[in-house]
Coordinates of C-alpha atoms and ligand atoms in Angstrom, one line a residue:
X27 CA 6.7 -0.3 22.1
X28 CA 7.1 -4.2 21.6
X29 CA 10.4 -4.9 20.8
X30 CA 10.5 -8.5 20.4
X31 CA 11.5 -10.2 17.4
X32 CA 7.9 -10.5 16.6
X33 CA 7.4 -6.9 16.5
X34 CA 5.4 -7.0 13.3
X35 CA 2.7 -8.9 14.5
X36 CA 0.6 -6.2 16.1
X37 CA 2.4 -3.4 14.7
X38 CA 1.0 -0.2 13.3
X39 CA 2.9 0.8 10.1
X40 CA 2.7 4.2 8.7
X41 CA 3.1 4.5 4.9
X42 CA 5.4 7.3 3.9
X43 CA 5.1 8.3 0.2
X44 CA 8.7 10.1 -0.3
X45 CA 7.6 12.4 -2.9
X46 CA 4.8 13.6 -0.8
X47 CA 5.4 13.7 2.8
X48 CA 8.0 16.6 3.4
X49 CA 10.1 18.5 1.0
X50 CA 13.5 19.9 2.9
X51 CA 15.1 21.8 -0.3
X52 CA 11.8 23.6 -1.5
X53 CA 12.1 21.9 -5.0
X54 CA 8.5 20.9 -4.7
X55 CA 9.4 17.0 -4.5
X56 CA 9.5 15.4 -1.1
X57 CA 12.9 13.9 0.0
X58 CA 14.9 11.7 2.6
X59 CA 16.0 14.8 4.6
X60 CA 12.6 16.0 4.5
X61 CA 11.1 12.5 5.9
X62 CA 14.1 12.1 8.6
X63 CA 12.9 15.6 9.9
X64 CA 9.4 14.9 10.5
X65 CA 10.2 11.5 12.0
X66 CA 9.4 12.6 15.5
X67 CA 6.0 13.6 14.5
X68 CA 5.4 9.8 13.6
X69 CA 6.9 8.9 17.0
X70 CA 4.2 11.3 18.5
X71 CA 1.6 10.0 17.0
X72 CA 2.3 6.8 18.1
X73 CA 2.8 4.1 15.2
X74 CA 5.5 1.4 15.5
X75 CA 7.2 1.1 11.7
X76 CA 7.1 3.3 8.9
X77 CA 7.4 1.8 5.3
X78 CA 8.8 4.0 2.5
X79 CA 7.7 3.6 -1.0
X80 CA 10.5 3.7 -3.4
X81 CA 13.2 6.1 -3.2
X82 CA 15.4 4.1 -5.9
X83 CA 17.2 6.2 -8.8
X84 CA 14.2 6.1 -11.5
X85 CA 12.9 8.0 -14.4
X86 CA 9.9 8.2 -12.1
X87 CA 7.7 6.9 -14.8
X88 CA 5.5 5.1 -12.6
X89 CA 6.4 7.4 -9.4
X90 CA 9.6 5.5 -8.7
X91 CA 7.8 2.1 -9.1
X92 CA 10.5 1.7 -12.2
X93 CA 13.6 1.3 -10.7
X94 CA 16.9 1.7 -12.3
X95 CA 19.1 0.8 -9.4
X96 CA 18.3 -0.8 -6.6
X97 CA 21.2 0.1 -4.3
X98 CA 20.6 4.0 -4.8
X99 CA 18.8 6.6 -3.5
X100 CA 17.5 9.1 -6.7
X101 CA 19.2 12.2 -6.6
X102 CA 15.4 13.8 -6.1
X103 CA 15.4 12.2 -3.0
X104 CA 18.6 12.6 -1.7
X105 CA 21.6 10.2 -1.6
X106 CA 22.6 6.9 0.2
X107 CA 23.8 8.6 3.0
X108 CA 20.6 10.3 3.6
X109 CA 19.0 7.1 3.5
X110 CA 21.2 5.8 6.4
X111 CA 20.7 8.8 8.1
X112 CA 16.9 8.2 8.1
X113 CA 17.1 4.3 9.4
X114 CA 19.6 5.4 12.4
X115 CA 17.4 8.4 13.3
X116 CA 14.1 6.3 12.8
X117 CA 15.8 3.3 15.3
X118 CA 16.7 6.3 17.9
X119 CA 13.2 6.8 18.1
X120 CA 12.2 3.4 18.7
X121 CA 10.6 3.0 14.8
X122 CA 11.2 0.1 12.7
X123 CA 11.8 0.9 9.0
X124 CA 10.6 -1.2 5.8
X125 CA 11.7 -0.1 2.1
X126 CA 9.9 -1.1 -0.9
X127 CA 11.4 -3.9 -3.4
X128 CA 10.2 -3.8 -6.8
X129 CA 11.0 -7.2 -8.1
X130 CA 8.2 -8.0 -11.1
X131 CA 10.2 -5.2 -13.2
X132 CA 12.8 -2.8 -13.7
X133 CA 13.1 0.5 -15.3
X134 CA 13.7 0.5 -18.9
X135 CA 16.8 2.5 -17.8
X136 CA 18.1 0.0 -15.6
X137 CA 21.5 -1.2 -17.0
X138 CA 20.1 -5.0 -17.5
X139 CA 17.4 -3.5 -19.7
X140 CA 19.7 -1.3 -21.5
X141 CA 21.6 -4.2 -22.3
X142 CA 18.9 -6.6 -23.0
X143 CA 17.9 -4.1 -25.9
X144 CA 21.7 -3.8 -27.5
X145 CA 22.2 -7.3 -27.4
X146 CA 20.6 -10.3 -29.8
X147 CA 17.4 -12.4 -29.7
X148 CA 18.3 -15.5 -27.5
X149 CA 21.3 -13.7 -26.0
X150 CA 21.9 -14.3 -22.1
X151 CA 21.3 -10.0 -21.5
X152 CA 17.5 -10.5 -23.3
X153 CA 17.1 -13.7 -21.0
X154 CA 16.7 -11.8 -17.8
X155 CA 13.5 -10.4 -19.2
X156 CA 10.9 -12.0 -21.4
X157 CA 11.5 -11.7 -24.8
X158 CA 9.3 -13.1 -27.4
X159 CA 8.6 -13.1 -31.1
X160 CA 5.4 -11.9 -32.1
X161 CA 2.7 -13.5 -33.7
X162 CA 1.5 -13.0 -37.7
X163 CA 3.2 -13.3 -40.7
X164 CA 5.9 -10.7 -39.8
X165 CA 5.6 -11.2 -36.2
X166 CA 4.0 -7.6 -36.0
X167 CA 1.5 -8.9 -33.6
X168 CA 2.0 -9.4 -29.7
X169 CA 2.6 -13.2 -28.7
X170 CA -0.2 -13.2 -26.7
X171 CA -3.4 -11.2 -25.5
X172 CA -2.1 -10.0 -22.1
X173 CA -3.2 -6.0 -21.3
X174 CA -1.2 -4.1 -19.4
X175 CA -2.6 -3.2 -15.6
X176 CA -2.4 0.5 -16.9
X177 CA -4.3 -0.4 -20.1
X178 CA -3.3 -1.1 -23.5
X179 CA -1.2 -4.4 -24.5
X180 CA 1.3 -5.5 -22.3
X181 CA 3.9 -6.2 -24.9
X182 CA 6.2 -3.6 -26.6
X183 CA 8.1 -4.3 -29.5
X184 CA 12.0 -3.6 -29.6
X185 CA 13.7 -2.2 -32.4
X186 CA 14.7 -5.4 -33.7
X187 CA 11.3 -6.6 -34.2
X188 CA 11.0 -9.0 -30.8
X189 CA 8.5 -8.0 -28.3
X190 CA 9.0 -7.8 -24.5
X191 CA 6.2 -8.0 -21.7
X192 CA 5.6 -5.4 -19.3
X193 CA 2.5 -5.7 -17.3
X194 CA 2.6 -2.2 -15.9
X195 CA 3.7 0.8 -18.1
X196 CA 6.2 0.3 -21.5
X197 CA 8.9 1.7 -19.4
X198 CA 8.5 -1.4 -16.8
X199 CA 10.0 -4.3 -18.9
X200 CA 9.0 -7.5 -16.3
X201 CA 12.1 -9.6 -15.2
X202 CA 12.4 -13.4 -15.8
X203 CA 12.1 -15.2 -12.6
X204 CA 13.0 -18.5 -14.5
X205 CA 16.7 -17.1 -14.5
X206 CA 18.8 -17.9 -11.7
X207 CA 21.1 -14.9 -12.6
X208 CA 17.7 -13.0 -11.6
X209 CA 17.3 -14.9 -8.3
X210 CA 20.7 -14.4 -7.4
X211 CA 20.6 -10.7 -7.7
X212 CA 17.6 -10.2 -5.7
X213 CA 18.8 -12.3 -2.8
X214 CA 22.0 -9.6 -3.2
X215 CA 19.8 -6.8 -2.9
X216 CA 17.9 -8.0 0.1
X217 CA 21.2 -8.5 1.7
X218 CA 22.4 -4.9 0.7
X219 CA 19.5 -3.2 2.6
X220 CA 19.5 -5.8 5.4
X221 CA 23.0 -4.8 6.0
X222 CA 22.1 -1.0 6.1
X223 CA 19.8 -1.9 9.0
X224 CA 16.2 -1.9 7.2
X225 CA 13.6 -4.0 9.2
X226 CA 11.8 -5.4 6.4
X227 CA 10.5 -5.4 2.6
X228 CA 7.0 -4.2 1.0
X229 CA 7.3 -6.7 -1.7
X230 CA 5.7 -5.0 -5.1
X231 CA 3.2 -7.2 -7.2
X232 CA 4.5 -10.2 -5.1
X233 CA 1.9 -12.3 -6.8
X234 CA 3.4 -11.8 -9.9
X235 CA 6.8 -12.5 -10.4
X236 CA 6.1 -16.2 -11.8
X237 CA 4.4 -16.4 -15.0
X238 CA 2.7 -19.4 -16.5
X239 CA 5.2 -21.2 -18.6
X240 CA 3.5 -21.2 -21.9
X241 CA 2.2 -17.3 -21.7
X242 CA -1.4 -18.9 -22.7
X243 CA -3.7 -16.0 -23.8
X244 CA -5.7 -14.2 -21.4
X245 CA -8.9 -12.6 -22.6
X246 CA -10.9 -13.2 -19.5
X247 CA -10.6 -9.6 -18.2
X248 CA -8.3 -6.5 -18.7
X249 CA -8.9 -5.5 -15.1
X250 CA -5.9 -8.0 -14.0
X251 CA -4.9 -6.6 -10.7
X252 CA -8.1 -7.2 -8.4
X253 CA -11.4 -7.6 -9.4
X254 CA -10.6 -11.4 -10.4
X255 CA -13.3 -14.1 -10.1
X256 CA -11.8 -16.1 -7.0
X257 CA -13.7 -19.1 -8.4
X258 CA -12.0 -18.7 -11.9
X259 CA -8.9 -20.3 -13.1
X260 CA -6.1 -18.7 -11.9
X261 CA -4.8 -16.1 -14.5
X262 CA -1.6 -17.2 -16.3
X263 CA 0.2 -13.8 -14.8
X264 CA -0.8 -14.0 -11.1
X265 CA -0.4 -15.9 -8.3
X266 CA 1.5 -19.1 -9.6
X267 CA 2.7 -21.9 -7.5
X268 CA 6.2 -21.0 -8.7
X269 CA 5.9 -17.5 -6.6
X270 CA 6.1 -19.1 -3.2
X271 CA 10.1 -20.8 -3.5
X272 CA 11.1 -17.7 -4.3
X273 CA 10.0 -15.9 -1.0
X274 CA 11.0 -19.0 0.9
X275 CA 14.4 -18.6 -0.2
X276 CA 14.3 -14.6 0.5
X277 CA 12.8 -15.8 4.0
X278 CA 15.9 -17.7 4.8
X279 CA 18.3 -14.6 4.0
X280 CA 16.2 -12.5 6.4
X281 CA 16.2 -15.0 9.1
X282 CA 20.1 -14.7 9.1
X283 CA 19.8 -11.2 10.4
X284 CA 18.7 -10.4 14.1
X285 CA 15.9 -8.4 15.0
X286 CA 13.0 -9.8 13.4
X287 CA 13.5 -8.5 9.8
X288 CA 9.8 -8.9 7.8
X289 CA 8.3 -9.6 4.4
X290 CA 5.2 -8.3 3.5
X291 CA 3.3 -9.1 0.4
X292 CA 1.4 -6.8 -1.9
X293 CA -0.7 -9.4 -3.3
X294 CA -4.1 -9.0 -4.9
X295 CA -4.9 -12.6 -4.2
X296 CA -8.8 -13.9 -3.2
X297 CA -9.9 -15.8 -1.5
X298 CA -8.3 -15.1 2.0
X299 CA -7.2 -18.8 2.1
X300 CA -5.1 -18.3 -1.1
X301 CA -3.8 -15.1 0.1
X302 CA -2.8 -16.7 3.4
X303 CA -0.5 -19.2 1.1
X304 CA 2.1 -15.9 1.0
X305 CA 2.5 -16.2 4.9
X306 CA 3.2 -19.4 5.5
X307 CA 5.8 -20.0 8.4
X308 CA 8.4 -20.3 5.9
X309 CA 7.1 -17.6 3.7
X310 CA 6.4 -13.8 4.3
X311 CA 5.0 -12.3 7.3
X312 CA 2.5 -10.3 6.6
X313 CA 0.2 -9.7 3.5
X314 CA -1.7 -6.8 2.9
X315 CA -5.6 -7.4 3.3
X316 CA -7.2 -5.8 -0.1
X317 CA -10.5 -7.8 0.5
X318 CA -10.9 -5.9 3.9
X319 CA -9.9 -2.5 2.0
X320 CA -12.5 -3.3 -0.7
X321 CA -15.3 -4.3 1.5
X322 CA -18.2 -1.7 1.6
X323 CA -19.6 -0.2 4.8
X324 CA -21.9 -2.5 5.6
X325 CA -22.0 -4.7 8.7
X326 CA -22.8 -8.2 7.3
X327 CA -19.8 -7.8 4.6
X328 CA -17.3 -6.4 6.9
X329 CA -18.3 -9.3 9.5
X330 CA -17.5 -11.8 6.8
X331 CA -14.3 -10.1 5.5
X332 CA -13.1 -10.2 9.0
X333 CA -14.0 -13.6 9.9
X334 CA -12.9 -15.3 6.7
X335 CA -9.3 -13.2 6.9
X336 CA -8.6 -14.2 10.8
X337 CA -9.4 -17.7 10.1
X338 CA -7.4 -18.0 7.2
X339 CA -4.3 -16.4 8.6
X340 CA -4.7 -18.4 11.9
X341 CA -4.6 -21.5 9.7
X342 CA -1.1 -20.5 8.9
X343 CA 0.0 -19.2 12.1
X344 CA -0.2 -15.8 10.7
X345 CA -1.7 -12.5 12.0
X346 CA -3.7 -10.5 9.7
X347 CA -2.8 -7.3 8.5
X348 CA -5.6 -4.5 7.8
X349 CA -5.3 -1.6 5.5
X350 CA -7.6 0.8 4.2
X351 CA -5.9 3.3 2.3
X352 CA -2.5 3.7 0.0
X353 CA -1.2 5.2 -2.7
X354 CA -2.6 2.8 -5.4
X355 CA -6.5 3.8 -4.1
X356 CA -9.1 6.4 -3.5
X357 CA -8.0 7.5 0.0
X358 CA -11.0 6.0 2.6
X359 CA -12.3 9.5 3.5
X360 CA -13.5 10.0 0.0
X361 CA -14.5 6.5 -1.3
X362 CA -16.7 6.3 2.1
X363 CA -18.3 9.7 0.8
X364 CA -19.8 7.6 -1.8
X365 CA -23.3 5.4 -1.8
X366 CA -22.4 1.9 0.0
X367 CA -22.0 -0.3 -2.8
X368 CA -20.1 2.2 -5.3
X369 CA -17.8 0.0 -7.5
X370 CA -13.9 0.3 -7.3
X371 CA -13.0 3.9 -8.5
X372 CA -9.5 4.4 -10.6
X373 CA -9.5 8.3 -9.7
X374 CA -11.9 10.7 -9.7
X375 CA -11.8 14.1 -11.8
X376 CA -13.5 17.1 -11.4
X377 CA -16.3 16.5 -14.0
X378 CA -17.0 13.2 -12.0
X379 CA -19.9 12.8 -9.5
X380 CA -18.2 14.2 -6.3
X381 CA -18.1 12.5 -2.9
X382 CA -20.3 13.9 0.2
X383 CA -17.1 15.0 1.9
X384 CA -18.5 15.3 5.5
X385 CA -20.0 11.9 5.5
X386 CA -16.5 10.3 4.2
X387 CA -14.8 11.7 6.8
X388 CA -17.2 10.7 9.2
X389 CA -17.4 7.1 8.2
X390 CA -13.6 7.0 7.7
X391 CA -12.8 8.1 11.5
X392 CA -15.7 5.1 12.3
X393 CA -13.7 2.7 10.3
X394 CA -10.6 3.6 11.4
X395 CA -11.5 3.0 14.9
X396 CA -13.0 -0.3 14.1
X397 CA -9.6 -1.5 12.0
X398 CA -7.2 -0.1 14.9
X399 CA -9.4 -2.5 17.3
X400 CA -8.9 -5.7 15.5
X401 CA -6.4 -8.3 16.3
X402 CA -2.9 -8.1 14.3
X403 CA -1.2 -5.2 12.1
X404 CA -2.4 -2.6 10.7
X405 CA -0.9 -0.2 7.8
X406 CA -2.0 3.7 7.9
X407 CA -1.0 5.6 4.6
X408 CA 0.0 9.1 5.4
X409 CA -2.2 11.7 5.8
X410 CA -5.2 9.9 6.9
X411 CA -4.3 10.8 10.5
X412 CA -5.2 14.1 9.5
X413 CA -8.6 12.8 7.7
X414 CA -7.3 14.0 4.2
X415 CA -9.6 13.4 1.4
X416 CA -8.7 12.7 -2.3
X417 CA -8.0 15.7 -4.4
X418 CA -11.2 14.8 -6.7
X419 CA -10.9 18.1 -8.6
X420 CA -7.5 18.2 -9.9
X421 CA -6.8 19.8 -13.4
X422 CA -5.9 16.9 -16.0
X423 CA -2.9 18.7 -16.8
X424 CA -0.9 17.9 -13.8
X425 CA -1.8 14.0 -13.8
X426 CA 1.6 12.0 -13.7
X427 CA 0.1 8.5 -13.1
X428 CA 0.7 6.7 -16.4
X429 CA -2.7 4.8 -16.1
X430 CA -4.0 8.1 -17.1
X431 CA -2.1 8.0 -20.6
X432 CA -2.3 4.5 -20.9
X433 CA -5.9 4.1 -20.3
X434 CA -6.9 6.5 -23.1
X435 CA -8.1 8.8 -20.0
X436 CA -10.8 6.4 -18.9
X437 CA -9.1 6.2 -15.8
X438 CA -8.0 9.2 -14.0
X439 CA -5.4 7.5 -11.7
X440 CA -4.1 7.6 -8.6
X441 CA -2.6 11.2 -8.3
X442 CA -5.4 12.4 -6.1
X443 CA -4.2 10.4 -3.2
X444 CA -0.9 11.3 -3.6
X445 CA -1.2 14.9 -3.2
X446 CA 1.9 16.5 -0.9
X447 CA 0.8 16.7 2.9
X448 CA -0.3 20.3 4.8
X449 CA 1.7 20.7 8.0
X450 CA 0.8 24.0 8.7
X451 CA -2.2 25.8 7.5
X452 CA -0.5 29.3 6.9
X453 CA 2.7 28.6 5.6
X454 CA 3.9 27.9 1.7
X455 CA 2.7 24.5 0.3
X456 CA 1.0 24.3 3.8
X457 CA 4.4 23.4 5.2
X458 CA 5.2 20.8 2.8
X459 CA 8.4 22.4 2.1
X460 CA 9.9 25.7 2.3
X461 CA 8.7 27.2 -0.8
X462 CA 5.4 27.1 -2.6
X463 CA 6.4 24.5 -5.0
X464 CA 4.6 21.1 -4.9
X465 CA 4.8 18.5 -7.7
X466 CA 0.7 18.1 -7.6
X467 CA -1.5 20.7 -6.6
X468 CA -3.1 21.1 -3.2
X469 CA -6.4 21.9 -3.1
X470 CA -7.3 25.4 -1.6
X471 CA -9.0 23.7 1.3
X472 CA -6.2 22.0 2.8
X473 CA -5.6 24.9 5.3
X474 CA -8.1 23.3 7.6
X475 CA -6.6 19.7 7.4
X476 CA -3.0 20.8 8.2
X477 CA -1.2 19.2 11.1
X478 CA -0.9 22.5 13.1
X479 CA -5.0 23.1 13.2
X480 CA -5.4 20.0 14.5
X481 CA -3.0 19.1 17.2
X482 CA -4.2 19.9 20.7
X483 CA -8.1 20.2 19.2
X484 CA -10.2 18.2 20.7
X485 CA -12.4 15.9 18.3
X486 CA -9.6 16.2 15.7
X487 CA -8.9 13.4 13.4
X488 CA -5.1 13.5 14.8
X489 CA -6.3 13.4 17.9
X490 CA -8.6 10.5 17.4
X491 CA -5.8 8.5 15.8
X492 CA -3.2 9.7 18.6
X493 CA -5.8 8.6 21.2
X494 CA -6.5 5.5 19.3
X495 CA -3.2 4.3 19.1
X496 CA -2.2 5.1 22.6
X497 CA -5.2 3.1 24.0
X498 CA -4.5 -0.1 21.5
X499 CA -1.2 -0.1 22.8
X500 CA -2.4 0.2 26.6
X501 CA -4.9 -2.7 26.0
X502 CA -2.5 -4.7 24.0
X503 CA -5.4 -4.8 21.0
X504 CA -3.1 -6.2 18.2
X505 CA -2.0 -9.0 20.3
X506 CA -5.7 -9.7 21.4
X507 CA -8.5 -11.8 19.9
X508 CA -11.9 -10.9 18.7
X509 CA -15.2 -12.7 20.4
X510 CA -18.5 -11.1 18.2
X511 CA -21.4 -9.9 20.6
X512 CA -24.9 -10.0 19.9
X513 CA -25.7 -6.5 18.5
X514 CA -29.0 -4.5 17.2
X515 CA -29.5 -5.0 13.6
X516 CA -27.4 -2.7 11.2
X517 CA -24.4 -2.7 14.0
X518 CA -21.4 -4.9 14.3
X519 CA -20.0 -5.3 18.2
X520 CA -17.3 -7.3 19.1
X521 CA -14.7 -8.0 22.6
X522 CA -11.2 -7.8 22.1
X523 CA -9.8 -8.2 25.4
X524 CA -11.4 -6.0 27.9
X525 CA -12.4 -3.3 25.2
X526 CA -15.8 -3.6 23.6
X527 CA -16.2 -2.3 20.0
X528 CA -19.3 -1.2 18.4
X529 CA -20.0 0.4 15.0
X530 CA -23.5 1.7 14.2
X531 CA -24.1 1.5 10.7
X532 CA -27.9 1.9 10.8
X533 CA -30.2 4.9 10.6
X534 CA -30.9 5.0 14.4
X535 CA -28.9 6.0 17.5
X536 CA -28.2 2.4 19.5
X537 CA -27.6 2.1 23.2
X538 CA -24.2 1.3 24.7
X539 CA -24.7 -2.0 26.9
X540 CA -25.4 -1.4 30.4
X541 CA -22.1 -0.7 32.8
X542 CA -20.0 0.3 29.4
X543 CA -17.9 2.9 30.2
X544 CA -16.8 5.2 27.0
X545 CA -13.2 5.0 26.0
X546 CA -13.4 6.5 22.9
X547 CA -15.5 7.5 20.1
X548 CA -15.2 8.5 16.5
X549 CA -17.9 11.3 17.1
X550 CA -19.3 12.6 20.2
X551 CA -22.6 10.4 21.4
X552 CA -25.8 12.1 21.1
X553 CA -27.8 13.8 24.2
X554 CA -28.9 10.6 25.5
X555 CA -25.5 8.9 25.7
X556 CA -26.3 6.9 22.2
X557 CA -24.2 5.7 19.4
X558 CA -25.4 7.9 16.3
X559 CA -25.2 6.6 12.9
X560 CA -21.5 6.2 11.3
X561 CA -19.8 6.0 14.7
X562 CA -17.7 3.6 16.3
X563 CA -16.9 3.7 20.2
X564 CA -14.4 1.8 22.2
X565 CA -15.6 1.0 25.7
X566 CA -14.8 -0.9 28.8
X567 CA -16.5 -2.4 31.7
Ligands
NOJ603 C1 2.2 -1.8 -7.4 C2 2.5 -0.2 -6.4 O1 1.9 -0.2 -5.4 C3 1.8 0.4 -7.6 O2 2.4 2.0 -7.2 C4 2.7 0.5 -8.9 O3 2.1 1.3 -9.9 C5 2.5 -1.1 -9.5 N1 2.7 -2.1 -8.3 C6 3.5 -1.4 -10.3 O4 4.9 -1.6 -9.5

């Protein structure tokens, strides 16, 4: 494991979703001691760092992305001392720790928002958020036409008649980043966690903090997170020029601390050249590559997005950050089980068309092997190393994602990728915790995905990830560079250092180049030593 200050440039970073990773006390909700207890497993898997989704005090209306206090730990997850222990334990194992920072909005239960509601229009308390008078004779219409990402209007009326902006749930009022007090507060929050030893921050909705000054109407799309037309005008709530000076000021703070502390942008911004502006040398270090995540399982499309990403990031001296799954999207083992070209899904329910699970897993394993051979850094989402699919038949009564209600049940939402992990096939809650309790129901088929059914089992998905991470380190693939190779139609092939990577998307098996020695393969080769359909191989010479 590299421990230079630039550790993040080639790091494999594992996303832990605290609610669903490991439950130490049996209440059905994962917690920090649960995570700490399982850290040796992540070390063994072979990742370099963990990113923890929010664990701060929160009413949990958006699973913790509604923060009531940025300097604490929600009692459901433990206490501050548990965070300290987790960080120390991770460091002892050689793992870096990235925490989630949610600067676009607070929870409605944050002391600032309570004070804002209690104060009068025009007061300094209201100036920390985006309050406006409504339109229409009595101000009964929202101030503009913006839609919430979760559906419905992005404005809510306060009891005294003014409106406040919430790009997400009504319980997540947007902060006013034009206010110096807000800026100062977040610099202090950064210092609070840096002082406790965290190695970085994943910055939630990094492209949303600054809104166009006059809050102009925007009617082009209610699908404001992703799905934007890169050729069209920038939407007034996303990717405004003003966000960059905020990250420059954060970078200056991070650079005061030793050891290479990092900022990772969650920014749904396209094209890649626009996203690369977030990772210029004086700003953030990484930005999730969502165009890569969203690319169809198709060689030309993947090659184009890989080239575009590398080129845009190289131009600013940054590495590229690859990702296939996270807590907001349908898991890639399920996504890839639908016909190529299926539009992005916002959750799947029992009445929806169901995926081809075997095909999805086969392609997911091939996709992962392709991703882990690319130069740069890669993010893994908990459970993908087990080949976990989405829970696609969850009864609607269990859904907690606010998008389900706010969209008027048009979107099933993200609960299906957030189900607690199976660790032991024959234990209660599959070893998620000591009891049967699990905040979301686990599918009955999950015994077969449990860690203890996969460790030491040749060909299991866990063993595939384990081997891939080991070889990736041995061949320094994250530090390498990519050279495309001539390849049969329907395949992608590239060299990264001494490793040849080949993915076969086509219907017929393909030969490995003469002299190539197989190092790893997402599925066995066929009887003639050829690479079958939907398989990635790593070979050396
Ligand atoms: C992005 C987070 O990943 C998502 O889970 C959350 O709902 C929104 N930002 C709002 O914070």
